Amino acid sequence: MKVVVHIDDAAQWQAAIAEALPEATVLTSDAPASERANADYLAVWKAPAHLLQEQTQLKGIINLGAGVDYLLKTPGLPKDVPIVKLRDAGMSELMADYVLYGVLHFYRSMDRYAAQQPNAQWQPHAVPDKANWPVGVLGLGAIGSYVASALQQAGLPVLGWSRTPKQISGVRCLHGEDGLNELLNQAQSVVTILPDTAATQHILNAERLAQLPKGASIINPGRGSLIDEQALLDALGHDGQPGHLRGALLDVFHEEPLPANNPLWQHPKVIVTPHMAAPTPLNDAIDQVISYLHAFEAGETLATINPDMGY
Ligand code: GLV
């Protein structure tokens, strides 16, 4: 079996796969093209197009992350090769940490204290009852449902929304247009953890952002495409225009890296992080990668992604 790995810390992934599969040839994508050729499997995160195009006998592709949007948009992606993606694989916990940080940032008025500090302003703000501070989570896949549970366990009322009906203990799970309206009418903070698909493009547009209660905040560790960026800027207020949203913690953007001249960088109500909310943790993910390789080799039926659905 030949496996070619492409990800930031590829050498560590190569070593971990080689250790688990001593009979396999495991290469990183910077191996000479002649050695990389005729791989059986690619284990990749943001692979360059040539790496996909040069392969002629792939049996499977393992996406070393949760979102397959980048892979599906890569020119030359072979049509008939099954693709699997990592599910949870340690990313849910990292994502929950990031989201809890963001939600508590707004819930405990850390944004207000940060704005007061340059003026030496000693001004405490009342802590709202948690019962009156519902959080909405858009997207209840492996990661979103974990995040929704973590927020619920932190004592906040949680409204979850997904395309298809879901059940999560202690979470009010909604779906459909009515469900989305119910969530948007109530949420003090909205967390977006949906995949980037044709159906989720700009799910938070001007109209939906306007539905949120005054002073609500947005936390987006999912994908930049989920939010209409101009509508978000308008809802936050800019150039002397007030906005009805309180702030945003954003990890993902339409264009990454976020261009230096993008107004989000300088916006006083926005925190920008560089797509770091949940990098795939090798130690948690490696067992899933190895079991995918075993399952492919054994001809087992795998939960492959559906390119038409986009996840
Ligand atoms: C990160 O963005 C991922 O999809 O895993």
Short mmCIF file of C-alpha atoms and ligand atoms in Angstrom, two decimals:
data_model
loop_
_atom_site.label_atom_id
_atom_site.label_comp_id
_atom_site.label_asym_id
_atom_site.label_seq_id
_atom_site.Cartn_x
_atom_site.Cartn_y
_atom_site.Cartn_z
CA MET A 1 0.00 0.00 0.00
CA LYS A 2 1.30 3.44 -0.90
CA VAL A 3 0.05 6.52 0.97
CA VAL A 4 0.98 10.11 0.16
CA VAL A 5 0.44 12.69 2.91
CA HIS A 6 -0.04 16.42 2.49
CA ILE A 7 -0.67 18.66 5.52
CA ASP A 8 1.34 21.34 7.36
CA ASP A 9 3.15 18.95 9.71
CA ALA A 10 3.27 16.14 7.10
CA ALA A 11 6.47 14.53 8.42
CA GLN A 12 4.80 13.80 11.77
CA TRP A 13 1.72 12.32 10.06
CA GLN A 14 3.95 10.27 7.78
CA ALA A 15 5.84 8.88 10.79
CA ALA A 16 2.62 8.09 12.67
CA ILE A 17 1.03 6.28 9.70
CA ALA A 18 4.25 4.41 8.92
CA GLU A 19 4.52 3.28 12.52
CA ALA A 20 0.96 1.91 12.50
CA LEU A 21 1.35 0.31 9.05
CA PRO A 22 4.94 -0.96 8.83
CA GLU A 23 4.21 -2.78 5.55
CA ALA A 24 3.04 0.42 3.80
CA THR A 25 5.09 2.95 1.83
CA VAL A 26 4.21 6.31 3.34
CA LEU A 27 5.52 9.46 1.64
CA THR A 28 5.04 13.17 2.12
CA SER A 29 3.97 15.22 -0.89
CA ASP A 30 7.45 16.67 -1.29
CA ALA A 31 8.85 13.25 -2.25
CA PRO A 32 10.03 13.11 -5.89
CA ALA A 33 7.13 12.88 -8.36
CA SER A 34 8.35 9.48 -9.61
CA GLU A 35 8.08 8.05 -6.08
CA ARG A 36 4.69 9.70 -5.39
CA ALA A 37 3.15 8.27 -8.56
CA ASN A 38 0.66 5.40 -8.39
CA ALA A 39 -0.34 5.96 -4.78
CA ASP A 40 -3.23 3.93 -3.43
CA TYR A 41 -4.34 6.61 -0.97
CA LEU A 42 -3.95 10.32 -0.39
CA ALA A 43 -4.25 11.64 3.18
CA VAL A 44 -4.48 15.37 2.60
CA TRP A 45 -5.40 18.78 3.92
CA LYS A 46 -5.48 21.60 1.32
CA ALA A 47 -3.58 19.57 -1.25
CA PRO A 48 -2.31 21.36 -4.37
CA ALA A 49 -4.22 20.42 -7.55
CA HIS A 50 -1.23 18.67 -9.15
CA LEU A 51 -1.11 16.16 -6.31
CA LEU A 52 -4.64 15.03 -7.15
CA GLN A 53 -4.23 15.26 -10.91
CA GLU A 54 -1.04 13.20 -11.14
CA GLN A 55 -2.52 10.12 -9.46
CA THR A 56 -3.99 7.44 -11.70
CA GLN A 57 -4.88 4.51 -9.43
CA LEU A 58 -6.19 5.98 -6.22
CA LYS A 59 -8.46 3.78 -4.12
CA GLY A 60 -9.43 6.49 -1.66
CA ILE A 61 -8.80 9.99 -0.37
CA ILE A 62 -8.76 10.81 3.33
CA ASN A 63 -9.48 14.48 4.09
CA LEU A 64 -7.41 15.34 7.17
CA GLY A 65 -9.97 17.85 8.43
CA ALA A 66 -13.71 18.19 8.94
CA GLY A 67 -14.62 20.42 6.00
CA VAL A 68 -14.29 18.98 2.49
CA ASP A 69 -15.09 22.26 0.68
CA TYR A 70 -11.48 22.95 -0.29
CA LEU A 71 -10.93 19.42 -1.57
CA LEU A 72 -14.17 19.41 -3.56
CA LYS A 73 -13.23 22.69 -5.24
CA THR A 74 -9.73 21.52 -6.20
CA PRO A 75 -9.48 21.31 -9.99
CA GLY A 76 -8.85 17.80 -11.25
CA LEU A 77 -10.27 16.02 -8.21
CA PRO A 78 -10.95 12.50 -9.57
CA LYS A 79 -14.72 11.96 -9.79
CA ASP A 80 -14.92 8.29 -8.96
CA VAL A 81 -12.55 8.01 -5.99
CA PRO A 82 -14.31 7.68 -2.61
CA ILE A 83 -13.55 10.43 -0.12
CA VAL A 84 -13.75 10.14 3.65
CA LYS A 85 -13.30 12.95 6.13
CA LEU A 86 -12.30 13.09 9.76
CA ARG A 87 -15.26 13.11 12.11
CA ASP A 88 -14.65 14.71 15.51
CA ALA A 89 -11.11 13.26 15.79
CA GLY A 90 -10.31 15.64 18.65
CA MET A 91 -11.51 18.72 16.75
CA SER A 92 -14.82 18.95 18.65
CA GLU A 93 -13.13 19.61 21.97
CA LEU A 94 -10.87 22.28 20.47
CA MET A 95 -13.88 23.87 18.81
CA ALA A 96 -15.87 23.80 22.07
CA ASP A 97 -12.98 25.57 23.85
CA TYR A 98 -12.91 28.27 21.17
CA VAL A 99 -16.68 28.76 21.22
CA LEU A 100 -16.91 28.81 25.03
CA TYR A 101 -14.18 31.45 25.06
CA GLY A 102 -16.13 33.54 22.55
CA VAL A 103 -19.51 33.15 24.21
CA LEU A 104 -18.12 33.99 27.65
CA HIS A 105 -16.24 36.95 26.16
CA PHE A 106 -19.56 38.55 25.32
CA TYR A 107 -21.63 37.08 28.16
CA ARG A 108 -19.19 38.43 30.79
CA SER A 109 -18.72 41.78 28.95
CA MET A 110 -15.01 41.28 28.26
CA ASP A 111 -15.50 43.30 25.05
CA ARG A 112 -16.78 46.22 27.11
CA TYR A 113 -13.92 46.00 29.62
CA ALA A 114 -11.37 45.91 26.79
CA ALA A 115 -12.93 49.08 25.35
CA GLN A 116 -12.97 50.79 28.76
CA GLN A 117 -9.37 50.02 29.73
CA PRO A 118 -7.58 52.60 27.53
CA ASN A 119 -9.69 55.25 29.29
CA ALA A 120 -8.97 53.86 32.79
CA GLN A 121 -12.74 53.42 33.13
CA TRP A 122 -13.71 51.36 36.19
CA GLN A 123 -17.26 50.40 35.28
CA PRO A 124 -18.66 46.97 36.11
CA HIS A 125 -21.53 45.61 33.99
CA ALA A 126 -24.35 43.51 35.39
CA VAL A 127 -24.07 39.79 34.66
CA PRO A 128 -27.31 38.69 32.96
CA ASP A 129 -29.13 35.59 34.16
CA LYS A 130 -27.90 32.67 32.09
CA ALA A 131 -31.53 31.64 31.65
CA ASN A 132 -32.06 34.87 29.70
CA TRP A 133 -28.98 34.48 27.51
CA PRO A 134 -29.71 31.77 24.92
CA VAL A 135 -27.03 30.76 22.44
CA GLY A 136 -27.80 29.51 18.94
CA VAL A 137 -25.67 26.89 17.21
CA LEU A 138 -26.09 26.55 13.44
CA GLY A 139 -24.88 23.11 12.38
CA LEU A 140 -25.28 19.98 14.51
CA GLY A 141 -22.84 17.57 12.91
CA ALA A 142 -20.19 15.78 14.97
CA ILE A 143 -18.56 19.06 15.97
CA GLY A 144 -21.65 21.27 16.24
CA SER A 145 -23.52 18.84 18.47
CA TYR A 146 -20.50 18.54 20.80
CA VAL A 147 -20.27 22.33 20.98
CA ALA A 148 -24.02 22.65 21.66
CA SER A 149 -23.72 20.15 24.54
CA ALA A 150 -20.68 21.95 25.96
CA LEU A 151 -22.58 25.26 25.98
CA GLN A 152 -25.56 23.57 27.61
CA GLN A 153 -23.29 22.08 30.25
CA ALA A 154 -21.91 25.57 30.89
CA GLY A 155 -25.46 26.45 31.96
CA LEU A 156 -26.63 28.42 28.93
CA PRO A 157 -29.91 27.68 27.15
CA VAL A 158 -28.98 26.33 23.70
CA LEU A 159 -30.97 26.42 20.48
CA GLY A 160 -29.46 24.18 17.82
CA TRP A 161 -30.34 24.24 14.13
CA SER A 162 -29.58 21.74 11.40
CA ARG A 163 -30.83 20.86 7.93
CA THR A 164 -32.30 17.58 9.11
CA PRO A 165 -33.97 17.02 12.51
CA LYS A 166 -31.56 16.06 15.33
CA GLN A 167 -31.87 15.24 19.00
CA ILE A 168 -29.35 16.35 21.60
CA SER A 169 -30.03 16.04 25.30
CA GLY A 170 -30.77 19.42 26.88
CA VAL A 171 -30.62 21.29 23.56
CA ARG A 172 -33.66 22.68 21.75
CA CYS A 173 -33.02 21.20 18.31
CA LEU A 174 -34.67 23.04 15.41
CA HIS A 175 -34.71 22.71 11.65
CA GLY A 176 -36.27 24.28 8.62
CA GLU A 177 -37.05 27.95 7.98
CA ASP A 178 -39.33 28.26 11.03
CA GLY A 179 -36.66 26.76 13.25
CA LEU A 180 -34.07 29.18 11.95
CA ASN A 181 -36.41 32.11 12.60
CA GLU A 182 -37.06 30.93 16.15
CA LEU A 183 -33.33 30.69 16.81
CA LEU A 184 -32.49 34.06 15.27
CA ASN A 185 -35.28 35.83 17.16
CA GLN A 186 -33.82 34.73 20.51
CA ALA A 187 -30.09 34.06 20.37
CA GLN A 188 -27.81 36.44 22.26
CA SER A 189 -24.89 34.80 20.51
CA VAL A 190 -24.96 32.78 17.27
CA VAL A 191 -22.29 30.18 16.55
CA THR A 192 -21.89 29.01 12.93
CA ILE A 193 -20.46 25.50 12.49
CA LEU A 194 -22.09 24.49 9.19
CA PRO A 195 -20.19 23.05 6.24
CA ASP A 196 -19.56 25.26 3.21
CA THR A 197 -22.14 24.05 0.67
CA ALA A 198 -24.41 25.65 -1.93
CA ALA A 199 -27.22 25.50 0.67
CA THR A 200 -25.31 27.26 3.46
CA GLN A 201 -23.83 30.09 1.36
CA HIS A 202 -24.56 33.39 3.20
CA ILE A 203 -27.03 31.67 5.50
CA LEU A 204 -26.44 34.70 7.69
CA ASN A 205 -27.40 37.45 5.23
CA ALA A 206 -28.55 41.01 5.96
CA GLU A 207 -32.14 39.96 6.58
CA ARG A 208 -31.25 37.17 9.00
CA LEU A 209 -28.68 39.27 10.86
CA ALA A 210 -31.40 41.91 11.29
CA GLN A 211 -33.60 39.31 13.00
CA LEU A 212 -31.17 38.92 15.89
CA PRO A 213 -31.90 40.74 19.14
CA LYS A 214 -30.15 44.08 19.54
CA GLY A 215 -26.73 43.53 21.11
CA ALA A 216 -26.35 39.92 19.88
CA SER A 217 -22.92 38.62 18.88
CA ILE A 218 -21.62 36.26 16.20
CA ILE A 219 -19.00 33.56 16.59
CA ASN A 220 -17.88 31.96 13.33
CA PRO A 221 -15.35 29.14 13.57
CA GLY A 222 -17.05 27.31 10.64
CA ARG A 223 -16.54 28.78 7.19
CA GLY A 224 -16.33 32.34 5.85
CA SER A 225 -18.97 31.60 3.20
CA LEU A 226 -21.67 31.20 5.88
CA ILE A 227 -21.85 34.96 6.50
CA ASP A 228 -22.34 37.82 4.05
CA GLU A 229 -19.33 39.85 5.14
CA GLN A 230 -20.67 43.23 4.00
CA ALA A 231 -23.98 42.55 5.75
CA LEU A 232 -22.08 41.67 8.92
CA LEU A 233 -20.08 44.90 8.74
CA ASP A 234 -23.32 46.84 8.26
CA ALA A 235 -24.95 45.03 11.19
CA LEU A 236 -21.94 45.78 13.40
CA GLY A 237 -21.90 49.42 12.27
CA HIS A 238 -19.07 51.26 10.54
CA ASP A 239 -17.98 54.70 9.35
CA GLY A 240 -20.07 56.43 11.98
CA GLN A 241 -23.17 54.32 11.27
CA PRO A 242 -24.40 52.47 14.36
CA GLY A 243 -25.11 48.77 14.07
CA HIS A 244 -27.40 46.61 16.12
CA LEU A 245 -24.91 43.79 16.70
CA ARG A 246 -22.56 43.86 19.67
CA GLY A 247 -19.51 42.12 18.23
CA ALA A 248 -18.06 39.15 16.40
CA LEU A 249 -15.33 36.58 16.94
CA LEU A 250 -14.31 35.34 13.50
CA ASP A 251 -11.89 32.55 12.64
CA VAL A 252 -12.78 31.99 8.97
CA PHE A 253 -13.23 34.32 6.01
CA HIS A 254 -14.19 34.46 2.36
CA GLU A 255 -10.55 34.98 1.55
CA GLU A 256 -7.81 33.47 3.72
CA PRO A 257 -5.44 34.80 4.86
CA LEU A 258 -7.76 37.76 5.48
CA PRO A 259 -6.31 40.54 3.28
CA ALA A 260 -4.58 43.32 5.24
CA ASN A 261 -6.96 45.94 3.82
CA ASN A 262 -10.12 44.08 4.91
CA PRO A 263 -12.03 46.39 7.31
CA LEU A 264 -12.69 43.47 9.71
CA TRP A 265 -9.05 43.70 10.88
CA GLN A 266 -9.53 47.24 12.19
CA HIS A 267 -13.14 46.97 13.35
CA PRO A 268 -13.37 47.76 17.09
CA LYS A 269 -16.15 45.18 17.62
CA VAL A 270 -14.39 42.32 15.81
CA ILE A 271 -11.80 39.82 16.96
CA VAL A 272 -10.01 38.11 14.07
CA THR A 273 -8.25 34.79 14.58
CA PRO A 274 -6.32 33.07 11.74
CA HIS A 275 -8.36 29.87 11.12
CA MET A 276 -6.97 28.26 14.26
CA ALA A 277 -10.10 27.23 16.16
CA ALA A 278 -9.70 23.48 15.66
CA PRO A 279 -6.54 22.33 13.86
CA THR A 280 -6.62 18.54 13.44
CA PRO A 281 -4.80 17.05 16.45
CA LEU A 282 -2.64 14.22 15.13
CA ASN A 283 -2.69 12.10 18.30
CA ASP A 284 -6.49 12.10 18.42
CA ALA A 285 -6.99 11.68 14.67
CA ILE A 286 -4.41 9.04 13.76
CA ASP A 287 -6.50 6.03 14.82
CA GLN A 288 -9.33 7.19 12.54
CA VAL A 289 -6.93 7.57 9.61
CA ILE A 290 -5.53 4.09 10.15
CA SER A 291 -8.97 2.54 10.48
CA TYR A 292 -10.04 4.23 7.22
CA LEU A 293 -7.01 2.71 5.47
CA HIS A 294 -7.77 -0.75 6.88
CA ALA A 295 -11.44 -0.43 5.91
CA PHE A 296 -10.61 0.68 2.35
CA GLU A 297 -8.21 -2.26 1.97
CA ALA A 298 -10.77 -4.70 3.36
CA GLY A 299 -13.38 -3.39 0.90
CA GLU A 300 -15.70 -2.37 3.72
CA THR A 301 -18.50 0.14 3.16
CA LEU A 302 -17.34 3.48 4.46
CA ALA A 303 -19.29 6.63 5.33
CA THR A 304 -17.96 8.49 2.31
CA ILE A 305 -18.80 12.11 1.65
CA ASN A 306 -21.43 13.03 -0.92
CA PRO A 307 -19.88 15.55 -3.33
CA ASP A 308 -23.34 16.80 -4.37
CA MET A 309 -24.28 17.61 -0.78
CA GLY A 310 -20.80 18.99 -0.06
CA TYR A 311 -20.21 17.06 3.17
C1 GLV B 1 -10.88 22.99 9.43
O1 GLV B 1 -11.21 24.03 8.95
C2 GLV B 1 -11.47 21.71 9.13
O2 GLV B 1 -12.39 21.67 8.31
O3 GLV B 1 -11.07 20.70 9.73
#
